[in-house]
Coordinates of C-alpha atoms in Angstrom, one line a residue:
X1 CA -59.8 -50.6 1.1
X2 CA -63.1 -50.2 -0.7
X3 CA -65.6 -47.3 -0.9
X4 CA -68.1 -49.7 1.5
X5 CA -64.9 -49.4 4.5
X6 CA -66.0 -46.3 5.4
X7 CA -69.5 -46.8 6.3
X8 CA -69.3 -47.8 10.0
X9 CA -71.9 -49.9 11.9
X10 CA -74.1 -49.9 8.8
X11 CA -73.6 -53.6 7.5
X12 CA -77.3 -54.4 6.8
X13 CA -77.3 -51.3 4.8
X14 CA -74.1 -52.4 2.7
X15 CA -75.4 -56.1 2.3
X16 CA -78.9 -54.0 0.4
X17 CA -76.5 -51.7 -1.5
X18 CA -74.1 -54.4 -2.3
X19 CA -77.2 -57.0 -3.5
X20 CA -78.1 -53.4 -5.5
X21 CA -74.6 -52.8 -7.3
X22 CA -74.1 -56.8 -8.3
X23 CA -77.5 -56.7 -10.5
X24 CA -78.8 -53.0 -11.4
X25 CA -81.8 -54.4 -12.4
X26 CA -82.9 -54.5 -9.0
X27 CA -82.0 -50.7 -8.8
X28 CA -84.4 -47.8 -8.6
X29 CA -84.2 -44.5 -10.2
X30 CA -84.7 -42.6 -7.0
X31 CA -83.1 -43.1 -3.1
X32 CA -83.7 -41.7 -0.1
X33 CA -80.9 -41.8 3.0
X34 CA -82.3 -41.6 6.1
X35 CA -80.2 -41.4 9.9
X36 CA -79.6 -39.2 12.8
X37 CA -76.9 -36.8 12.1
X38 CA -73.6 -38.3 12.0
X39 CA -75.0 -42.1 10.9
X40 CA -73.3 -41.0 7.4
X41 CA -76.4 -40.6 5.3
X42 CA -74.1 -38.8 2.7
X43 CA -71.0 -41.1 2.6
X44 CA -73.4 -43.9 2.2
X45 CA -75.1 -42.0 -1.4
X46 CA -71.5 -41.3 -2.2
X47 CA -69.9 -45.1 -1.6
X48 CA -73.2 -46.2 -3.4
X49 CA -72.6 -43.9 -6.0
X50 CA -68.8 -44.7 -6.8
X51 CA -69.6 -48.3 -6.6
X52 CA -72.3 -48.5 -8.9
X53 CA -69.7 -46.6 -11.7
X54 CA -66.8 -49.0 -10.8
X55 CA -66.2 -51.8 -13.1
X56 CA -65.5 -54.2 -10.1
X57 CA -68.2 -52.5 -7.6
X58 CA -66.5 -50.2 -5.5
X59 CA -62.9 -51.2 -5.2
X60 CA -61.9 -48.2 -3.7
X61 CA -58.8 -48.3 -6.0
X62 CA -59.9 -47.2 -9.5
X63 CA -59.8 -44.2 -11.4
X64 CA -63.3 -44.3 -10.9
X65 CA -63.6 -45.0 -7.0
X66 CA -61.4 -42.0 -6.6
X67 CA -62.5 -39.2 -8.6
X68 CA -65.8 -40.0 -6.8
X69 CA -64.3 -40.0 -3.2
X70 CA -62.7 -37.0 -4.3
X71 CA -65.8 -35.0 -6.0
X72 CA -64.4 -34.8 -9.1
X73 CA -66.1 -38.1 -11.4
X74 CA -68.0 -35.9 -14.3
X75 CA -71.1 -38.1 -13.7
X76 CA -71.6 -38.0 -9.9
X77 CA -72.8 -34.4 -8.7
X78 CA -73.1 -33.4 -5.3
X79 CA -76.1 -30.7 -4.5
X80 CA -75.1 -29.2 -1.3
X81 CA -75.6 -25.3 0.2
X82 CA -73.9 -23.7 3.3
X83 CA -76.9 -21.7 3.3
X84 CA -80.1 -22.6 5.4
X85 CA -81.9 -23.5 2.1
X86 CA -81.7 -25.4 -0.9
X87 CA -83.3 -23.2 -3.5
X88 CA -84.6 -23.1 -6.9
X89 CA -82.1 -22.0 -9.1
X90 CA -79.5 -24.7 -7.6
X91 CA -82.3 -27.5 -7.5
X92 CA -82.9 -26.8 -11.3
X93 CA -79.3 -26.9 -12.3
X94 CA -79.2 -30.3 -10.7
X95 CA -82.5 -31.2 -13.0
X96 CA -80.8 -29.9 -15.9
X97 CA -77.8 -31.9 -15.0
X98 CA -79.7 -35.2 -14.6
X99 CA -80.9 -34.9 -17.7
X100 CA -77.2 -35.7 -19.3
X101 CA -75.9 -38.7 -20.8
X102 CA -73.1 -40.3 -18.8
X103 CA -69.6 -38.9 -19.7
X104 CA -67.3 -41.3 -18.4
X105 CA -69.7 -43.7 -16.3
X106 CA -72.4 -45.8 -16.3
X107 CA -75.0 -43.8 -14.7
X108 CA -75.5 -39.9 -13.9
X109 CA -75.7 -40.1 -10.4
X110 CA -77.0 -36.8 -8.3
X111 CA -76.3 -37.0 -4.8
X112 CA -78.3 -33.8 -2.4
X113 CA -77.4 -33.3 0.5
X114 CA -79.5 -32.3 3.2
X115 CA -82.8 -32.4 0.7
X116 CA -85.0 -31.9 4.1
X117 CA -83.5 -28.4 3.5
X118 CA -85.1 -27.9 -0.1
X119 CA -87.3 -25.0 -0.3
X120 CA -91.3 -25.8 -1.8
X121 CA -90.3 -24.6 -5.2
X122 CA -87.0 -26.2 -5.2
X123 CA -88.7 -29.3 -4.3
X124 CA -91.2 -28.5 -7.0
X125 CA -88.4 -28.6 -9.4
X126 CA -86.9 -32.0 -8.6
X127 CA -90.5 -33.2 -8.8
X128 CA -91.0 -33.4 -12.3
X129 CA -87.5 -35.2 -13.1
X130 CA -88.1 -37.9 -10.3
X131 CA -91.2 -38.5 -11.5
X132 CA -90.4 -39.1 -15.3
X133 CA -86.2 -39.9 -14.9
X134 CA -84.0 -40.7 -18.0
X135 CA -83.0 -44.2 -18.1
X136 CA -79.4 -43.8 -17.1
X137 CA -79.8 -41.3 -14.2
X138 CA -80.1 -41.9 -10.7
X139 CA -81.4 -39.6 -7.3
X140 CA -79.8 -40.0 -4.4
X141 CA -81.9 -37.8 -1.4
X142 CA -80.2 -37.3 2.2
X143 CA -82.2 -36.8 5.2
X144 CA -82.6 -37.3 9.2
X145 CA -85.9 -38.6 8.4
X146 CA -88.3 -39.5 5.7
X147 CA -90.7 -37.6 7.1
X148 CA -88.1 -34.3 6.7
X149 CA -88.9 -34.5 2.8
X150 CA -92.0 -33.6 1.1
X151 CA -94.6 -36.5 0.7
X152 CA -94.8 -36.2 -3.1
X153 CA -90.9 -36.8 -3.4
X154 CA -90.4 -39.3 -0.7
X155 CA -93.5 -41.6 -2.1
X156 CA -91.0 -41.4 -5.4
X157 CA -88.1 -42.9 -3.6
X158 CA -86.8 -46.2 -2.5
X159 CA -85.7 -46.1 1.5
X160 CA -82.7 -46.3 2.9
X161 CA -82.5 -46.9 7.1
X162 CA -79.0 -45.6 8.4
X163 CA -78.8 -46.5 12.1
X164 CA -76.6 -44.6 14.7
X165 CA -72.9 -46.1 14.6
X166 CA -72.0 -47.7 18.0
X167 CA -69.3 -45.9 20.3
X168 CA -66.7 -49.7 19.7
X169 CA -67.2 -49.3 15.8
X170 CA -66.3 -45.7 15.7
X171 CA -63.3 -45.9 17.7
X172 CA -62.4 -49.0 15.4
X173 CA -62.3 -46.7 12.4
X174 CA -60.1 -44.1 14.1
X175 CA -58.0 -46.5 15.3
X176 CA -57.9 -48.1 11.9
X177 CA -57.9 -45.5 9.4
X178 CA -56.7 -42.3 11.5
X179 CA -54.2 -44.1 14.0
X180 CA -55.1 -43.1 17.2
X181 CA -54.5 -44.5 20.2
X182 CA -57.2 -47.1 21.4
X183 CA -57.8 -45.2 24.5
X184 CA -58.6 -41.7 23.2
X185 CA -60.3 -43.3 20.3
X186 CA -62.8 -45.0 23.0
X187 CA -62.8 -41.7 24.9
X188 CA -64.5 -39.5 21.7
X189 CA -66.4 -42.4 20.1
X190 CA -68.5 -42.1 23.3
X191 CA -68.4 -38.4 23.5
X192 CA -69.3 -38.3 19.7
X193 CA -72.9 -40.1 20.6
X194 CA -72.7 -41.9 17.1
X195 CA -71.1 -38.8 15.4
X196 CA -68.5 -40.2 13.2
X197 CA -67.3 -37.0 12.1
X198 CA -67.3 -35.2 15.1
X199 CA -65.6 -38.2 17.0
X200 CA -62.6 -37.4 14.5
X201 CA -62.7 -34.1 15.0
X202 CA -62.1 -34.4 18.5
X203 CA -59.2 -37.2 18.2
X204 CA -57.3 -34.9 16.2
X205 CA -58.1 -31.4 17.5
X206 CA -56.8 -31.5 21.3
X207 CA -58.4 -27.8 21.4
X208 CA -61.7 -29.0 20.7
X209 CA -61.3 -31.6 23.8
X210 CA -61.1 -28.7 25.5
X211 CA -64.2 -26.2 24.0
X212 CA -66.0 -29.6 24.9
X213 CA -64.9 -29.4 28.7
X214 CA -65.3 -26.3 29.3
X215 CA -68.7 -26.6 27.4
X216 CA -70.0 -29.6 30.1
X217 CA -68.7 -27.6 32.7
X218 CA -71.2 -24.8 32.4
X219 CA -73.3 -26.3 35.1
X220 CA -70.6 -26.2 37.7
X221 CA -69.6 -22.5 37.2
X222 CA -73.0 -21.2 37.0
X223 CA -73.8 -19.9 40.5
X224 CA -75.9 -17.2 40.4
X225 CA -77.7 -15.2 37.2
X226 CA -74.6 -13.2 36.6
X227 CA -72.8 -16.2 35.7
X228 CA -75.6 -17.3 33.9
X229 CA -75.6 -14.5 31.4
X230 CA -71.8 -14.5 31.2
X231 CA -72.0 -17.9 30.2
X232 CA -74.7 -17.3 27.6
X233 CA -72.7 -14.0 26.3
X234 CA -69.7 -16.3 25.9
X235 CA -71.5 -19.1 23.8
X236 CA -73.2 -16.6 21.5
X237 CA -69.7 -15.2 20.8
X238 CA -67.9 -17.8 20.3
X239 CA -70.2 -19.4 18.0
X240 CA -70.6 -16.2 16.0
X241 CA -66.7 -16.1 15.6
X242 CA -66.0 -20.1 14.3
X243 CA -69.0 -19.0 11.7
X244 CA -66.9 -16.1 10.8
X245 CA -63.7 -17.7 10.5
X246 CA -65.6 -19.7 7.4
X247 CA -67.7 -17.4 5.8
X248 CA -65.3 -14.4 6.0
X249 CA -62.9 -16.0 3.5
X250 CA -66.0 -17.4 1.9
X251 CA -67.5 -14.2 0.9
X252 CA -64.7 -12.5 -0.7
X253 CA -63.5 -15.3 -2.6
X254 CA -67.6 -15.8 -4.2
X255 CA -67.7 -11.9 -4.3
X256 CA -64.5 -12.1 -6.4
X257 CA -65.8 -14.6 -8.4
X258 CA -69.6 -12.8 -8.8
X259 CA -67.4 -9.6 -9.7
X260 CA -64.9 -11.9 -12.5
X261 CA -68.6 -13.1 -13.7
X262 CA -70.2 -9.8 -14.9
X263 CA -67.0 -8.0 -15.6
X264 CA -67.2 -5.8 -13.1
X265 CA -64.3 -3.2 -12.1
X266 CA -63.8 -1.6 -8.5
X267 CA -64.2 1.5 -9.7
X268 CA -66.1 0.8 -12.8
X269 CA -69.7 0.9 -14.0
X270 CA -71.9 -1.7 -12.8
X271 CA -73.8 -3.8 -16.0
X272 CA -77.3 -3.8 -15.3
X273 CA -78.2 -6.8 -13.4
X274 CA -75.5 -6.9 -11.0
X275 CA -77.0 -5.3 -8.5
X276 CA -79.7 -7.8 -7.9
X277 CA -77.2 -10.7 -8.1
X278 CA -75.2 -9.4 -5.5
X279 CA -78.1 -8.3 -3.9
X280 CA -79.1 -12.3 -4.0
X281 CA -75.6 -12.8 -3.4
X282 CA -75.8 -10.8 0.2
X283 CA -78.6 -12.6 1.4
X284 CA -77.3 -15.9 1.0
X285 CA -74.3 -15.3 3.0
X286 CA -76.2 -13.5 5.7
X287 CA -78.2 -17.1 5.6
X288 CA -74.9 -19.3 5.8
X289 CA -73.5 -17.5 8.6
X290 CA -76.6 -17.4 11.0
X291 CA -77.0 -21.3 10.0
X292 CA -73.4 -22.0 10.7
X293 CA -73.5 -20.2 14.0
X294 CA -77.2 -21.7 14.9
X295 CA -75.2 -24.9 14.2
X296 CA -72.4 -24.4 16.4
X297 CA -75.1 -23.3 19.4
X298 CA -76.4 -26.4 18.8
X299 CA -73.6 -28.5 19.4
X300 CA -73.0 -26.8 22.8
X301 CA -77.1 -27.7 23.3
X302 CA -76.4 -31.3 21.9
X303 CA -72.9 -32.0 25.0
X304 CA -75.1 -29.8 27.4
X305 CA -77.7 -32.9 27.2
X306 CA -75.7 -35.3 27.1
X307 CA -74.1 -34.1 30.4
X308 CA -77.7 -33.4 31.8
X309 CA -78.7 -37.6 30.3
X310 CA -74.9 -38.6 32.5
X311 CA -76.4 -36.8 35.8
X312 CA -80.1 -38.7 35.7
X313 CA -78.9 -42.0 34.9
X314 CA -76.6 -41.9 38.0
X315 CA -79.4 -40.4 40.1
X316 CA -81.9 -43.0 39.4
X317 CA -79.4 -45.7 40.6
X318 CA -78.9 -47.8 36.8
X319 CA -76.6 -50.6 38.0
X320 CA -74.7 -49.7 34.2
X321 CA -74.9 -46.1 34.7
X322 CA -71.3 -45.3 35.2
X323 CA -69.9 -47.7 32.7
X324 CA -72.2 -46.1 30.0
X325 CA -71.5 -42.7 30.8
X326 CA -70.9 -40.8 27.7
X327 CA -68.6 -38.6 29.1
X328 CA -67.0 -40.7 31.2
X329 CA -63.8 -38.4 30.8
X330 CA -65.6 -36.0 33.2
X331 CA -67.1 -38.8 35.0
X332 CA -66.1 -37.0 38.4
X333 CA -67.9 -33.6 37.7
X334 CA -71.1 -35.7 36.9
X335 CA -71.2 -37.5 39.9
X336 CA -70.7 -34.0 41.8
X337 CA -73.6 -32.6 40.1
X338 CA -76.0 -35.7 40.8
X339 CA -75.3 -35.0 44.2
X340 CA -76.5 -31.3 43.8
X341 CA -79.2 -31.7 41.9
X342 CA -82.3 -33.5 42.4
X343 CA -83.7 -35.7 39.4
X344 CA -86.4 -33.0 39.2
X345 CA -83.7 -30.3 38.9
X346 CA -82.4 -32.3 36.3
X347 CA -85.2 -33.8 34.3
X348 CA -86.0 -29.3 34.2
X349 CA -82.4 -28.4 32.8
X350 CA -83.7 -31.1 30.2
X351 CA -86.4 -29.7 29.1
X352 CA -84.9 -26.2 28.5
X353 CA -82.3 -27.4 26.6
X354 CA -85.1 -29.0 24.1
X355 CA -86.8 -25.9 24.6
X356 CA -83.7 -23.9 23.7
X357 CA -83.1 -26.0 20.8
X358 CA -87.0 -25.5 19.7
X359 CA -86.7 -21.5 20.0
X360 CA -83.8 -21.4 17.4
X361 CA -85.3 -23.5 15.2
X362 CA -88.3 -21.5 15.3
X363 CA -85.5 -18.3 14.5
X364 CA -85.6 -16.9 18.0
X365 CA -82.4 -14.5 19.1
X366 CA -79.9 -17.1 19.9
X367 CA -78.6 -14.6 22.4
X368 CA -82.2 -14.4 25.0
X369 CA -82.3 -18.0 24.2
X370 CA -79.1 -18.9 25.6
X371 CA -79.8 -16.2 28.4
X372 CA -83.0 -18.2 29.3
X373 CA -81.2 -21.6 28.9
X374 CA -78.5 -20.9 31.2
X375 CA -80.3 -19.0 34.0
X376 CA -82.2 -22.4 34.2
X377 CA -78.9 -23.9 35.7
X378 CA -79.0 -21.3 38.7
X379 CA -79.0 -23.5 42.3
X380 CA -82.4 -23.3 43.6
X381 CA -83.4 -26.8 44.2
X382 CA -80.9 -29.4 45.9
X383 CA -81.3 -33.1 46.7
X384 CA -81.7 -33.6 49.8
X385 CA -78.2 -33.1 51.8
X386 CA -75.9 -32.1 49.5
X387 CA -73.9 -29.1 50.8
X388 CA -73.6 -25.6 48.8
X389 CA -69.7 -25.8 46.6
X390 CA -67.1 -23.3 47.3
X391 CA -68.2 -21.4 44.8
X392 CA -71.2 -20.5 47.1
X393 CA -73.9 -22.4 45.0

């Protein structure tokens, strides 16, 4: 199995990186990884970057090829953050980094994740080193879109186009590689919309199946506003608890370690300086958490719309509609609610879920947003005939 096997539905990008890894002179000093989330922007840096310190071009097998999958090769760094930022300090240790000789390897390779996530003077920093590289080191940017990463560092950086993954070469890969049966694998490839990650999660999580049901069933129980704001509370809370369940453990173990750092006791004196790097220290884990739950809210958003995409397709009659479906698992539940709603009704539930989506990006209280989503699903407009549920809707 080599490093390239795990890049799913991407074989014109392979072919580029491949032609790349064969003769390095066609190699460029700086990349840039583009695709919608999922595609695998940052396992295609990483298979590029393994394969271009392999001796045979990313067997998969090597000492080499595995340190890398595993994040341990001295000469490929990852630049990641759980926060909702990439910022200065970590964006100059990476500089500082890439300014190494190889260790082990052929190149120093610096792979950042997320880099549309790099604040101005982080960006700033990378600037000056992807302008004037050292011969032997190479960039490797991750994005959703060029357009996601400042003009002055994209302009630096060859492109690299990663297309969304098709439903049949995602389940392939979990059948493959994870062993699951063809029919679930089919089931959450579709569900996943091109997510390759999330399509595992849900093969091998049987809860999560379920958080996803009962997430696409909000529509059905939401009868009057009461249920509405119920169904908003419970959102907001669970999202906020699977953020804590991470960054509670996280925050002791990197308060442990900020404490091991400067020597400091529990009930000892505090160095000077050690206030303002916990201070700094706060901050950033009040940043992960909100990002990790905004996250989470968003993945409810992302099924919500699918559901909503299921329900218009069948109302406007497309002879593939129910073969398409991508939740065909709750292919019952959609037809039920294309027979309640009118294509207006649902074409609106549409555009407050994009609106939902806009007013947390733009840092609006996930809670009202949810609130306002979700009353949005309230019967008041039916097609024409369809009769009220026993629910009373």
């Amino acid at each position: 199995m080599t490093v390239w096997d795990e890049l799913v539905g991407q074989e014109p990008v392979v072919e580029v990186l491949r032609g790349v890894v064969a003769d390095p002179r066609g190699s460029t000093h700086a990349w840039l990884f583009t695709g919608p989330p999922g595609s695998g922007r940052s396992t295609a840096a990483l298979a590029f970057a393994a394969a271009m310190q392999c001796d045979t071009g990313g067997c998969g097998e090597c000492e080499s090829c595995r340190m890398a999958a595993a994040g341990s090769h001295p000469d490929v760094q990852v630049v990641r953050t759980d926060g909702l930022s990439i910022g200065v300090d970590l964006a100059r240790d990476a500089v500082r980094r890439s300014a190494l000789h190889p260790s082990v390897g052929r190149w120093q390779v610096l792979v950042v994740e997320d880099a549309d996530r790099l604040t101005d003077q982080a960006a700033n920093a990378l600037l000056k080193s992807l302008e004037e590289p050292s011969r032997q080191t190479i960039w490797m940017l991750c994005a959703p879109a060029a357009e996601d990463v400042i003009v002055t560092i994209r302009s630096r950086c060859r492109s690299v186009v990663l297309r969304t993954p098709p439903p049949a070469a995602i389940a392939e890969l979990l059948v493959r590689r994870d062993g699951v049966e063809p029919q679930l694998a089919a089931a959450v490839a579709a569900a996943s919309q091109g997510h390759i990650g999330r399509a595992r999660g849900l093969a091998r999580d049987p809860d999560s199946r379920e958080r996803r049901r009962q997430i696409l069933s909000i529509p059905q129980r939401v009868g009057h506003l009461g249920d509405a704001l119920v169904a908003a509370t419970q959102v907001d809370t669970e999202a906020t608890a699977r953020a804590a369940a991470f960054c509670d453990v996280a925050d002791v173990r990197e308060l442990e370690d900020l404490k091991a750092s400067w020597g400091v006791e529990d009930r000892g004196k505090r160095p000077a300086g050690y206030a303002g790097a916990l201070s700094s220290l706060t901050k950033e884990q009040e940043r992960r958490r909100k990002r990790l739950a905004r996250d989470a809210i968003d993945g409810v958003l992302l099924d919500l719309l699918s559901f909503c995409r299921d329900v218009v397709a069948l109302q406007l009659g497309a002879a593939s509609a129910r073969a398409g479906l991508v939740n065909a698992d709750v292919a019952e539940a959609i037809s039920d609610q294309a027979r309640l709603w009118t294509v207006e009704t649902t074409l609106g539930a549409i555009d407050a879920i994009v609106e939902c989506r806009s007013a947390l990006e733009a840092n609006a209280a996930p809670l009202l947003a949810l609130e306002r989503l979700m009353s949005r699903f309230v019967p008041s407009t039916r097609a024409p005939g369809s009769q009220p549920t026993g629910d009373g809707r």
